Amino acid sequence: TLGFGMTTPATVAGKVFLIVYGLFGCAGTILFFNLFLERIISLLAFIMKACHERQLRRSGLLPPNFRRGPAMSGVGSLVGWKPSVYHVMLILGIFAITLSCCASAMYTAVEGWNYIDSLYYCFVTFSTIGFGDLVSSQNAVYQNQGLYRFGNFIFILMGVCCIYSLFNVISIVIKQVLNWVLKKFECRCCPKCHKSSARLGRRNAITPGARLRRRNISMDADGQYDSDTEGRRLSGEMISMRELTASNKVSLAILQKQLSETANGYPRNVCINTRQNGFSAGVGALAIMNNRLAETSDSR
């Protein structure tokens, strides 16, 4: 998905082949990036957990003869421990900057660009923007041409994988910031919001025909429930099964979820040594990141 546009198909057959090949090629490349993201996050999590364990051992919270394995379940400070998303973002950022600086030094020496233009080319290429104003390996002859093109391929491949991983970590941080901003701007002084939340917070009751009665309920700010039995049928009235399931639709879903969590064991502690494919809680890069990293880092 760089799309420099320096080499393009000219015939109809070439364009049709590009569409078919690109359909499977781009999908396979995204899969490769996701697998790279899973492996790099697993490696960083393993290293950071080892450092965390070493720090706990130095502080005396872990016995000196502690070993990873079944005994880990008895140590409360390591059960379910996950690395902070901010630490992972910092490590990936340092690695991306180091890789870009090394690649820029190569492009400056071989292509003749200045160092700032080389850094600019690295970001545009690694982020798959691909403007095409600067493109490497376009001259006819280079000194050590085979070695340079191989190094160019390795730098672009590693750079795109690293920036892809970094962008996914930054997206999680942006999501946390947006959630924090939304909580700060949450309406807490509006009486209508309080009344609607209070009505939603009332205990579940069988209220057949609630859809018809909801149209007649006044939305005035002074409207209150006079009694706890208002809006419910008397004990002598009959209700249909359709009305029962419609009124308790949410509570039935919550009950099914609680029964499923009780049967499967809840909460589930994610162990680094457990062999996982990274797609157990969803599909895509964000699912991998959420499986491997902690959503919040307040306690660290």
PDB file of C-alpha atoms in Angstrom:
ATOM      1  CA  THR A   1       0.000   0.000   0.000  1.00  0.00           C
ATOM      2  CA  LEU A   2       2.942   2.394  -0.500  1.00  0.00           C
ATOM      3  CA  GLY A   3       1.744   3.410  -3.960  1.00  0.00           C
ATOM      4  CA  PHE A   4       4.722   5.442  -5.204  1.00  0.00           C
ATOM      5  CA  GLY A   5       3.380   5.209  -8.754  1.00  0.00           C
ATOM      6  CA  MET A   6       6.757   4.920 -10.434  1.00  0.00           C
ATOM      7  CA  THR A   7       5.846   1.603 -12.089  1.00  0.00           C
ATOM      8  CA  THR A   8       2.238   1.099 -13.199  1.00  0.00           C
ATOM      9  CA  PRO A   9       0.430  -1.399 -15.471  1.00  0.00           C
ATOM     10  CA  ALA A  10      -0.180  -0.163 -19.010  1.00  0.00           C
ATOM     11  CA  THR A  11      -2.308  -2.920 -20.584  1.00  0.00           C
ATOM     12  CA  VAL A  12      -5.797  -4.125 -19.725  1.00  0.00           C
ATOM     13  CA  ALA A  13      -4.503  -7.583 -18.823  1.00  0.00           C
ATOM     14  CA  GLY A  14      -1.936  -6.027 -16.492  1.00  0.00           C
ATOM     15  CA  LYS A  15      -4.571  -3.915 -14.757  1.00  0.00           C
ATOM     16  CA  VAL A  16      -6.889  -6.912 -14.285  1.00  0.00           C
ATOM     17  CA  PHE A  17      -3.975  -8.936 -12.909  1.00  0.00           C
ATOM     18  CA  LEU A  18      -3.141  -6.088 -10.518  1.00  0.00           C
ATOM     19  CA  ILE A  19      -6.708  -6.051  -9.160  1.00  0.00           C
ATOM     20  CA  VAL A  20      -6.775  -9.812  -8.581  1.00  0.00           C
ATOM     21  CA  TYR A  21      -3.252  -9.998  -7.222  1.00  0.00           C
ATOM     22  CA  GLY A  22      -3.719  -6.924  -5.024  1.00  0.00           C
ATOM     23  CA  LEU A  23      -6.874  -8.364  -3.477  1.00  0.00           C
ATOM     24  CA  PHE A  24      -5.034 -11.348  -2.060  1.00  0.00           C
ATOM     25  CA  GLY A  25      -1.674  -9.606  -1.735  1.00  0.00           C
ATOM     26  CA  CYS A  26      -2.952  -6.765   0.452  1.00  0.00           C
ATOM     27  CA  ALA A  27      -4.955  -9.194   2.605  1.00  0.00           C
ATOM     28  CA  GLY A  28      -1.886 -11.388   3.093  1.00  0.00           C
ATOM     29  CA  THR A  29       0.244  -8.351   3.904  1.00  0.00           C
ATOM     30  CA  ILE A  30      -2.211  -7.168   6.559  1.00  0.00           C
ATOM     31  CA  LEU A  31      -2.164 -10.671   8.041  1.00  0.00           C
ATOM     32  CA  PHE A  32       1.641 -10.554   8.084  1.00  0.00           C
ATOM     33  CA  PHE A  33       1.583  -7.181   9.855  1.00  0.00           C
ATOM     34  CA  ASN A  34      -0.859  -8.507  12.459  1.00  0.00           C
ATOM     35  CA  LEU A  35       1.325 -11.561  13.082  1.00  0.00           C
ATOM     36  CA  PHE A  36       4.380  -9.324  13.402  1.00  0.00           C
ATOM     37  CA  LEU A  37       2.465  -7.128  15.840  1.00  0.00           C
ATOM     38  CA  GLU A  38       1.516 -10.165  17.920  1.00  0.00           C
ATOM     39  CA  ARG A  39       5.090 -11.462  18.057  1.00  0.00           C
ATOM     40  CA  ILE A  40       6.691  -8.125  18.874  1.00  0.00           C
ATOM     41  CA  ILE A  41       4.138  -7.389  21.591  1.00  0.00           C
ATOM     42  CA  SER A  42       4.593 -10.884  23.060  1.00  0.00           C
ATOM     43  CA  LEU A  43       8.370 -10.389  23.089  1.00  0.00           C
ATOM     44  CA  LEU A  44       8.103  -6.970  24.734  1.00  0.00           C
ATOM     45  CA  ALA A  45       5.621  -8.312  27.280  1.00  0.00           C
ATOM     46  CA  PHE A  46       7.953 -11.207  28.142  1.00  0.00           C
ATOM     47  CA  ILE A  47      10.962  -8.899  28.574  1.00  0.00           C
ATOM     48  CA  MET A  48       9.024  -6.329  30.597  1.00  0.00           C
ATOM     49  CA  LYS A  49       7.528  -9.027  32.816  1.00  0.00           C
ATOM     50  CA  ALA A  50      11.000 -10.439  33.457  1.00  0.00           C
ATOM     51  CA  CYS A  51      12.190  -6.948  34.425  1.00  0.00           C
ATOM     52  CA  HIS A  52       9.144  -6.509  36.660  1.00  0.00           C
ATOM     53  CA  GLU A  53       9.830  -9.861  38.327  1.00  0.00           C
ATOM     54  CA  ARG A  54      13.458  -8.894  38.872  1.00  0.00           C
ATOM     55  CA  GLN A  55      12.379  -5.606  40.448  1.00  0.00           C
ATOM     56  CA  LEU A  56       9.992  -7.433  42.784  1.00  0.00           C
ATOM     57  CA  ARG A  57      12.740  -9.859  43.760  1.00  0.00           C
ATOM     58  CA  ARG A  58      15.068  -6.972  44.585  1.00  0.00           C
ATOM     59  CA  SER A  59      12.412  -5.301  46.715  1.00  0.00           C
ATOM     60  CA  GLY A  60      11.839  -8.538  48.637  1.00  0.00           C
ATOM     61  CA  LEU A  61       8.285  -9.163  47.432  1.00  0.00           C
ATOM     62  CA  LEU A  62       9.359 -12.403  45.718  1.00  0.00           C
ATOM     63  CA  PRO A  63      11.444 -15.222  47.210  1.00  0.00           C
ATOM     64  CA  PRO A  64      14.966 -15.560  45.788  1.00  0.00           C
ATOM     65  CA  ASN A  65      14.305 -19.112  44.537  1.00  0.00           C
ATOM     66  CA  PHE A  66      11.126 -18.149  42.691  1.00  0.00           C
ATOM     67  CA  ARG A  67      10.682 -19.860  39.318  1.00  0.00           C
ATOM     68  CA  ARG A  68       8.100 -19.331  36.594  1.00  0.00           C
ATOM     69  CA  GLY A  69       5.542 -22.064  36.329  1.00  0.00           C
ATOM     70  CA  PRO A  70       2.738 -23.404  38.544  1.00  0.00           C
ATOM     71  CA  ALA A  71       4.088 -21.485  41.518  1.00  0.00           C
ATOM     72  CA  MET A  72       3.259 -18.226  39.756  1.00  0.00           C
ATOM     73  CA  SER A  73      -0.406 -18.668  40.608  1.00  0.00           C
ATOM     74  CA  GLY A  74       0.404 -18.177  44.278  1.00  0.00           C
ATOM     75  CA  VAL A  75       2.075 -14.813  43.776  1.00  0.00           C
ATOM     76  CA  GLY A  76      -0.529 -12.094  43.709  1.00  0.00           C
ATOM     77  CA  SER A  77       1.762  -9.417  42.276  1.00  0.00           C
ATOM     78  CA  LEU A  78       2.352 -11.337  39.018  1.00  0.00           C
ATOM     79  CA  VAL A  79      -1.051 -12.920  38.425  1.00  0.00           C
ATOM     80  CA  GLY A  80      -2.634 -11.285  35.407  1.00  0.00           C
ATOM     81  CA  TRP A  81       0.164  -8.726  35.157  1.00  0.00           C
ATOM     82  CA  LYS A  82       0.338  -6.931  31.803  1.00  0.00           C
ATOM     83  CA  PRO A  83       2.790  -4.323  30.560  1.00  0.00           C
ATOM     84  CA  SER A  84       1.746  -0.719  30.403  1.00  0.00           C
ATOM     85  CA  VAL A  85       0.691   0.499  26.979  1.00  0.00           C
ATOM     86  CA  TYR A  86       2.730   3.671  27.537  1.00  0.00           C
ATOM     87  CA  HIS A  87       5.929   1.702  28.122  1.00  0.00           C
ATOM     88  CA  VAL A  88       5.337  -0.321  24.961  1.00  0.00           C
ATOM     89  CA  MET A  89       4.660   2.869  23.011  1.00  0.00           C
ATOM     90  CA  LEU A  90       7.923   4.351  24.288  1.00  0.00           C
ATOM     91  CA  ILE A  91       9.940   1.259  23.302  1.00  0.00           C
ATOM     92  CA  LEU A  92       8.365   1.057  19.852  1.00  0.00           C
ATOM     93  CA  GLY A  93       8.904   4.792  19.349  1.00  0.00           C
ATOM     94  CA  ILE A  94      12.606   4.523  20.221  1.00  0.00           C
ATOM     95  CA  PHE A  95      13.007   1.529  17.916  1.00  0.00           C
ATOM     96  CA  ALA A  96      11.228   3.344  15.045  1.00  0.00           C
ATOM     97  CA  ILE A  97      13.400   6.453  15.475  1.00  0.00           C
ATOM     98  CA  THR A  98      16.579   4.356  15.564  1.00  0.00           C
ATOM     99  CA  LEU A  99      15.549   2.449  12.446  1.00  0.00           C
ATOM    100  CA  SER A 100      14.679   5.669  10.604  1.00  0.00           C
ATOM    101  CA  CYS A 101      17.992   7.275  11.523  1.00  0.00           C
ATOM    102  CA  CYS A 102      19.953   4.256  10.275  1.00  0.00           C
ATOM    103  CA  ALA A 103      17.957   4.111   7.039  1.00  0.00           C
ATOM    104  CA  SER A 104      18.356   7.882   6.535  1.00  0.00           C
ATOM    105  CA  ALA A 105      22.135   7.562   6.860  1.00  0.00           C
ATOM    106  CA  MET A 106      22.109   4.934   4.103  1.00  0.00           C
ATOM    107  CA  TYR A 107      19.876   7.011   1.801  1.00  0.00           C
ATOM    108  CA  THR A 108      21.996  10.117   2.373  1.00  0.00           C
ATOM    109  CA  ALA A 109      25.168   8.283   1.401  1.00  0.00           C
ATOM    110  CA  VAL A 110      23.737   6.392  -1.601  1.00  0.00           C
ATOM    111  CA  GLU A 111      20.965   8.599  -3.032  1.00  0.00           C
ATOM    112  CA  GLY A 112      22.659  11.936  -2.352  1.00  0.00           C
ATOM    113  CA  TRP A 113      19.730  13.407  -0.390  1.00  0.00           C
ATOM    114  CA  ASN A 114      20.257  15.592   2.639  1.00  0.00           C
ATOM    115  CA  TYR A 115      19.534  14.035   6.017  1.00  0.00           C
ATOM    116  CA  ILE A 116      16.214  15.836   6.609  1.00  0.00           C
ATOM    117  CA  ASP A 117      14.876  14.697   3.234  1.00  0.00           C
ATOM    118  CA  SER A 118      15.969  11.153   4.058  1.00  0.00           C
ATOM    119  CA  LEU A 119      14.089  11.251   7.375  1.00  0.00           C
ATOM    120  CA  TYR A 120      11.061  12.650   5.561  1.00  0.00           C
ATOM    121  CA  TYR A 121      11.256   9.833   3.001  1.00  0.00           C
ATOM    122  CA  CYS A 122      11.510   7.236   5.777  1.00  0.00           C
ATOM    123  CA  PHE A 123       8.355   8.493   7.494  1.00  0.00           C
ATOM    124  CA  VAL A 124       6.374   8.772   4.257  1.00  0.00           C
ATOM    125  CA  THR A 125       7.455   5.278   3.227  1.00  0.00           C
ATOM    126  CA  PHE A 126       7.188   3.505   6.587  1.00  0.00           C
ATOM    127  CA  SER A 127       3.729   4.975   7.228  1.00  0.00           C
ATOM    128  CA  THR A 128       2.631   3.802   3.721  1.00  0.00           C
ATOM    129  CA  ILE A 129       1.640   7.338   2.675  1.00  0.00           C
ATOM    130  CA  GLY A 130       3.745   7.048  -0.468  1.00  0.00           C
ATOM    131  CA  PHE A 131       3.651  10.532  -2.022  1.00  0.00           C
ATOM    132  CA  GLY A 132       6.256   9.566  -4.594  1.00  0.00           C
ATOM    133  CA  ASP A 133       8.195  12.850  -4.565  1.00  0.00           C
ATOM    134  CA  LEU A 134      11.217  10.937  -3.253  1.00  0.00           C
ATOM    135  CA  VAL A 135      11.703   7.323  -4.292  1.00  0.00           C
ATOM    136  CA  SER A 136      14.761   5.215  -3.590  1.00  0.00           C
ATOM    137  CA  SER A 137      16.546   2.875  -6.004  1.00  0.00           C
ATOM    138  CA  GLN A 138      15.536   4.786  -9.159  1.00  0.00           C
ATOM    139  CA  ASN A 139      18.977   5.334 -10.672  1.00  0.00           C
ATOM    140  CA  ALA A 140      20.204   2.983 -13.331  1.00  0.00           C
ATOM    141  CA  VAL A 141      23.472   2.050 -11.636  1.00  0.00           C
ATOM    142  CA  TYR A 142      24.537   2.074  -7.985  1.00  0.00           C
ATOM    143  CA  GLN A 143      27.751   1.083  -6.301  1.00  0.00           C
ATOM    144  CA  ASN A 144      27.103  -2.310  -4.703  1.00  0.00           C
ATOM    145  CA  GLN A 145      23.647  -2.226  -6.266  1.00  0.00           C
ATOM    146  CA  GLY A 146      22.538  -5.679  -5.088  1.00  0.00           C
ATOM    147  CA  LEU A 147      23.560  -5.028  -1.483  1.00  0.00           C
ATOM    148  CA  TYR A 148      21.872  -1.591  -1.508  1.00  0.00           C
ATOM    149  CA  ARG A 149      18.573  -2.906  -2.855  1.00  0.00           C
ATOM    150  CA  PHE A 150      18.577  -5.730  -0.320  1.00  0.00           C
ATOM    151  CA  GLY A 151      19.214  -3.245   2.501  1.00  0.00           C
ATOM    152  CA  ASN A 152      16.500  -0.971   1.102  1.00  0.00           C
ATOM    153  CA  PHE A 153      14.036  -3.873   1.116  1.00  0.00           C
ATOM    154  CA  ILE A 154      14.910  -4.833   4.720  1.00  0.00           C
ATOM    155  CA  PHE A 155      14.643  -1.239   5.967  1.00  0.00           C
ATOM    156  CA  ILE A 156      11.265  -0.685   4.290  1.00  0.00           C
ATOM    157  CA  LEU A 157       9.878  -4.013   5.538  1.00  0.00           C
ATOM    158  CA  MET A 158      11.023  -3.530   9.135  1.00  0.00           C
ATOM    159  CA  GLY A 159      10.069   0.140   9.106  1.00  0.00           C
ATOM    160  CA  VAL A 160       6.512  -0.504   7.910  1.00  0.00           C
ATOM    161  CA  CYS A 161       6.048  -3.287  10.479  1.00  0.00           C
ATOM    162  CA  CYS A 162       7.397  -1.113  13.289  1.00  0.00           C
ATOM    163  CA  ILE A 163       5.342   1.963  12.368  1.00  0.00           C
ATOM    164  CA  TYR A 164       2.238  -0.222  11.975  1.00  0.00           C
ATOM    165  CA  SER A 165       2.731  -1.542  15.506  1.00  0.00           C
ATOM    166  CA  LEU A 166       3.403   1.946  16.836  1.00  0.00           C
ATOM    167  CA  PHE A 167       0.271   3.357  15.190  1.00  0.00           C
ATOM    168  CA  ASN A 168      -1.862   0.655  16.834  1.00  0.00           C
ATOM    169  CA  VAL A 169      -0.407   1.432  20.269  1.00  0.00           C
ATOM    170  CA  ILE A 170      -1.000   5.157  19.714  1.00  0.00           C
ATOM    171  CA  SER A 171      -4.618   4.397  18.728  1.00  0.00           C
ATOM    172  CA  ILE A 172      -5.165   2.755  22.123  1.00  0.00           C
ATOM    173  CA  VAL A 173      -3.689   5.798  23.873  1.00  0.00           C
ATOM    174  CA  ILE A 174      -5.940   8.094  21.826  1.00  0.00           C
ATOM    175  CA  LYS A 175      -8.941   5.966  22.829  1.00  0.00           C
ATOM    176  CA  GLN A 176      -8.001   6.337  26.500  1.00  0.00           C
ATOM    177  CA  VAL A 177      -7.636  10.101  26.140  1.00  0.00           C
ATOM    178  CA  LEU A 178     -11.021  10.361  24.404  1.00  0.00           C
ATOM    179  CA  ASN A 179     -12.670   8.297  27.139  1.00  0.00           C
ATOM    180  CA  TRP A 180     -11.130  10.589  29.756  1.00  0.00           C
ATOM    181  CA  VAL A 181     -12.341  13.683  27.900  1.00  0.00           C
ATOM    182  CA  LEU A 182     -15.854  12.240  27.550  1.00  0.00           C
ATOM    183  CA  LYS A 183     -15.993  11.539  31.275  1.00  0.00           C
ATOM    184  CA  LYS A 184     -14.905  15.099  32.017  1.00  0.00           C
ATOM    185  CA  PHE A 185     -17.575  16.544  29.729  1.00  0.00           C
ATOM    186  CA  GLU A 186     -20.275  14.212  31.004  1.00  0.00           C
ATOM    187  CA  CYS A 187     -23.475  16.084  31.841  1.00  0.00           C
ATOM    188  CA  ARG A 188     -23.905  15.936  35.630  1.00  0.00           C
ATOM    189  CA  CYS A 189     -25.886  19.088  36.302  1.00  0.00           C
ATOM    190  CA  CYS A 190     -28.832  18.455  34.004  1.00  0.00           C
ATOM    191  CA  PRO A 191     -31.866  17.244  36.022  1.00  0.00           C
ATOM    192  CA  LYS A 192     -33.364  15.463  33.021  1.00  0.00           C
ATOM    193  CA  CYS A 193     -30.254  13.303  32.669  1.00  0.00           C
ATOM    194  CA  HIS A 194     -30.388  12.447  36.359  1.00  0.00           C
ATOM    195  CA  LYS A 195     -34.046  11.520  36.168  1.00  0.00           C
ATOM    196  CA  SER A 196     -33.580   9.363  33.075  1.00  0.00           C
ATOM    197  CA  SER A 197     -30.593   7.598  34.633  1.00  0.00           C
ATOM    198  CA  ALA A 198     -32.573   7.067  37.831  1.00  0.00           C
ATOM    199  CA  ARG A 199     -35.422   5.493  35.896  1.00  0.00           C
ATOM    200  CA  LEU A 200     -33.030   3.234  34.022  1.00  0.00           C
ATOM    201  CA  GLY A 201     -31.378   2.277  37.303  1.00  0.00           C
ATOM    202  CA  ARG A 202     -34.610   0.989  38.895  1.00  0.00           C
ATOM    203  CA  ARG A 203     -34.737  -2.708  39.575  1.00  0.00           C
ATOM    204  CA  ASN A 204     -36.023  -4.883  36.754  1.00  0.00           C
ATOM    205  CA  ALA A 205     -39.739  -5.467  36.819  1.00  0.00           C
ATOM    206  CA  ILE A 206     -42.101  -7.295  34.516  1.00  0.00           C
ATOM    207  CA  THR A 207     -43.803  -4.465  32.631  1.00  0.00           C
ATOM    208  CA  PRO A 208     -45.806  -5.900  29.748  1.00  0.00           C
ATOM    209  CA  GLY A 209     -47.028  -3.324  27.267  1.00  0.00           C
ATOM    210  CA  ALA A 210     -44.223  -0.970  28.247  1.00  0.00           C
ATOM    211  CA  ARG A 211     -43.826   0.212  24.671  1.00  0.00           C
ATOM    212  CA  LEU A 212     -47.428   1.450  24.577  1.00  0.00           C
ATOM    213  CA  ARG A 213     -47.256   3.111  27.995  1.00  0.00           C
ATOM    214  CA  ARG A 214     -43.912   4.770  27.184  1.00  0.00           C
ATOM    215  CA  ARG A 215     -45.674   7.063  24.728  1.00  0.00           C
ATOM    216  CA  ASN A 216     -47.951   8.384  27.481  1.00  0.00           C
ATOM    217  CA  ILE A 217     -45.207   9.065  30.006  1.00  0.00           C
ATOM    218  CA  SER A 218     -44.555  12.774  30.464  1.00  0.00           C
ATOM    219  CA  MET A 219     -40.970  13.985  30.080  1.00  0.00           C
ATOM    220  CA  ASP A 220     -41.403  16.967  32.454  1.00  0.00           C
ATOM    221  CA  ALA A 221     -38.629  17.599  34.938  1.00  0.00           C
ATOM    222  CA  ASP A 222     -41.011  17.359  37.909  1.00  0.00           C
ATOM    223  CA  GLY A 223     -42.377  13.932  36.974  1.00  0.00           C
ATOM    224  CA  GLN A 224     -41.534  11.310  39.610  1.00  0.00           C
ATOM    225  CA  TYR A 225     -42.538   7.742  40.383  1.00  0.00           C
ATOM    226  CA  ASP A 226     -45.140   7.798  43.148  1.00  0.00           C
ATOM    227  CA  SER A 227     -44.637   4.229  44.239  1.00  0.00           C
ATOM    228  CA  ASP A 228     -42.429   1.272  43.508  1.00  0.00           C
ATOM    229  CA  THR A 229     -45.324  -0.650  41.988  1.00  0.00           C
ATOM    230  CA  GLU A 230     -46.222   1.990  39.430  1.00  0.00           C
ATOM    231  CA  GLY A 231     -46.037   0.724  35.862  1.00  0.00           C
ATOM    232  CA  ARG A 232     -46.361  -2.965  36.841  1.00  0.00           C
ATOM    233  CA  ARG A 233     -49.295  -5.311  36.568  1.00  0.00           C
ATOM    234  CA  LEU A 234     -51.055  -6.611  39.617  1.00  0.00           C
ATOM    235  CA  SER A 235     -50.405 -10.159  40.758  1.00  0.00           C
ATOM    236  CA  GLY A 236     -53.794 -11.347  39.483  1.00  0.00           C
ATOM    237  CA  GLU A 237     -53.285 -10.223  35.885  1.00  0.00           C
ATOM    238  CA  MET A 238     -52.028 -12.606  33.209  1.00  0.00           C
ATOM    239  CA  ILE A 239     -49.171 -11.810  30.840  1.00  0.00           C
ATOM    240  CA  SER A 240     -48.074 -13.495  27.651  1.00  0.00           C
ATOM    241  CA  MET A 241     -44.690 -15.120  27.107  1.00  0.00           C
ATOM    242  CA  ARG A 242     -43.953 -12.620  24.342  1.00  0.00           C
ATOM    243  CA  GLU A 243     -44.448  -9.694  26.700  1.00  0.00           C
ATOM    244  CA  LEU A 244     -42.338 -11.409  29.365  1.00  0.00           C
ATOM    245  CA  THR A 245     -39.362 -11.933  27.048  1.00  0.00           C
ATOM    246  CA  ALA A 246     -39.698  -8.448  25.567  1.00  0.00           C
ATOM    247  CA  SER A 247     -39.685  -6.760  28.978  1.00  0.00           C
ATOM    248  CA  ASN A 248     -36.778  -8.768  30.394  1.00  0.00           C
ATOM    249  CA  LYS A 249     -34.688  -8.921  27.247  1.00  0.00           C
ATOM    250  CA  VAL A 250     -31.701  -7.136  28.769  1.00  0.00           C
ATOM    251  CA  SER A 251     -31.808  -8.991  32.073  1.00  0.00           C
ATOM    252  CA  LEU A 252     -31.955 -12.346  30.289  1.00  0.00           C
ATOM    253  CA  ALA A 253     -28.863 -11.429  28.245  1.00  0.00           C
ATOM    254  CA  ILE A 254     -27.011 -10.382  31.393  1.00  0.00           C
ATOM    255  CA  LEU A 255     -28.040 -13.605  33.123  1.00  0.00           C
ATOM    256  CA  GLN A 256     -26.764 -15.692  30.193  1.00  0.00           C
ATOM    257  CA  LYS A 257     -23.468 -13.835  30.271  1.00  0.00           C
ATOM    258  CA  GLN A 258     -23.086 -14.391  34.018  1.00  0.00           C
ATOM    259  CA  LEU A 259     -23.851 -18.092  33.659  1.00  0.00           C
ATOM    260  CA  SER A 260     -21.304 -18.392  30.847  1.00  0.00           C
ATOM    261  CA  GLU A 261     -18.621 -16.626  32.878  1.00  0.00           C
ATOM    262  CA  THR A 262     -19.374 -18.804  35.890  1.00  0.00           C
ATOM    263  CA  ALA A 263     -19.109 -21.988  33.831  1.00  0.00           C
ATOM    264  CA  ASN A 264     -15.890 -20.964  32.086  1.00  0.00           C
ATOM    265  CA  GLY A 265     -14.258 -19.433  35.143  1.00  0.00           C
ATOM    266  CA  TYR A 266     -14.128 -15.670  35.689  1.00  0.00           C
ATOM    267  CA  PRO A 267     -12.032 -13.600  35.663  1.00  0.00           C
ATOM    268  CA  ARG A 268      -9.641 -15.158  33.194  1.00  0.00           C
ATOM    269  CA  ASN A 269      -6.004 -14.434  33.892  1.00  0.00           C
ATOM    270  CA  VAL A 270      -3.865 -14.088  30.798  1.00  0.00           C
ATOM    271  CA  CYS A 271      -0.536 -15.851  31.162  1.00  0.00           C
ATOM    272  CA  ILE A 272       2.403 -14.923  28.989  1.00  0.00           C
ATOM    273  CA  ASN A 273       3.555 -18.537  28.721  1.00  0.00           C
ATOM    274  CA  THR A 274       0.164 -19.687  27.448  1.00  0.00           C
ATOM    275  CA  ARG A 275       0.228 -20.434  23.751  1.00  0.00           C
ATOM    276  CA  GLN A 276      -2.268 -18.119  22.085  1.00  0.00           C
ATOM    277  CA  ASN A 277      -2.767 -16.918  18.559  1.00  0.00           C
ATOM    278  CA  GLY A 278      -3.674 -13.351  19.548  1.00  0.00           C
ATOM    279  CA  PHE A 279      -7.129 -13.435  17.923  1.00  0.00           C
ATOM    280  CA  SER A 280      -9.078 -15.065  20.798  1.00  0.00           C
ATOM    281  CA  ALA A 281     -10.838 -11.861  21.867  1.00  0.00           C
ATOM    282  CA  GLY A 282     -11.506 -10.514  18.416  1.00  0.00           C
ATOM    283  CA  VAL A 283     -10.015  -9.947  15.005  1.00  0.00           C
ATOM    284  CA  GLY A 284      -7.500  -7.327  14.040  1.00  0.00           C
ATOM    285  CA  ALA A 285      -4.695  -5.308  15.528  1.00  0.00           C
ATOM    286  CA  LEU A 286      -6.707  -3.709  18.351  1.00  0.00           C
ATOM    287  CA  ALA A 287      -7.808  -7.148  19.569  1.00  0.00           C
ATOM    288  CA  ILE A 288      -4.168  -8.228  19.710  1.00  0.00           C
ATOM    289  CA  MET A 289      -3.177  -5.097  21.613  1.00  0.00           C
ATOM    290  CA  ASN A 290      -6.030  -5.424  24.095  1.00  0.00           C
ATOM    291  CA  ASN A 291      -5.096  -9.059  24.737  1.00  0.00           C
ATOM    292  CA  ARG A 292      -1.455  -8.261  25.356  1.00  0.00           C
ATOM    293  CA  LEU A 293      -1.538  -4.882  27.078  1.00  0.00           C
ATOM    294  CA  ALA A 294      -3.332  -3.248  29.972  1.00  0.00           C
ATOM    295  CA  GLU A 295      -6.042  -0.767  29.000  1.00  0.00           C
ATOM    296  CA  THR A 296      -5.136   1.590  31.851  1.00  0.00           C
ATOM    297  CA  SER A 297      -1.902   2.210  33.649  1.00  0.00           C
ATOM    298  CA  ASP A 298      -3.057   4.068  36.734  1.00  0.00           C
ATOM    299  CA  SER A 299      -1.543   1.532  39.088  1.00  0.00           C
ATOM    300  CA  ARG A 300       1.925   1.739  37.518  1.00  0.00           C
TER     301      ARG A 300
END
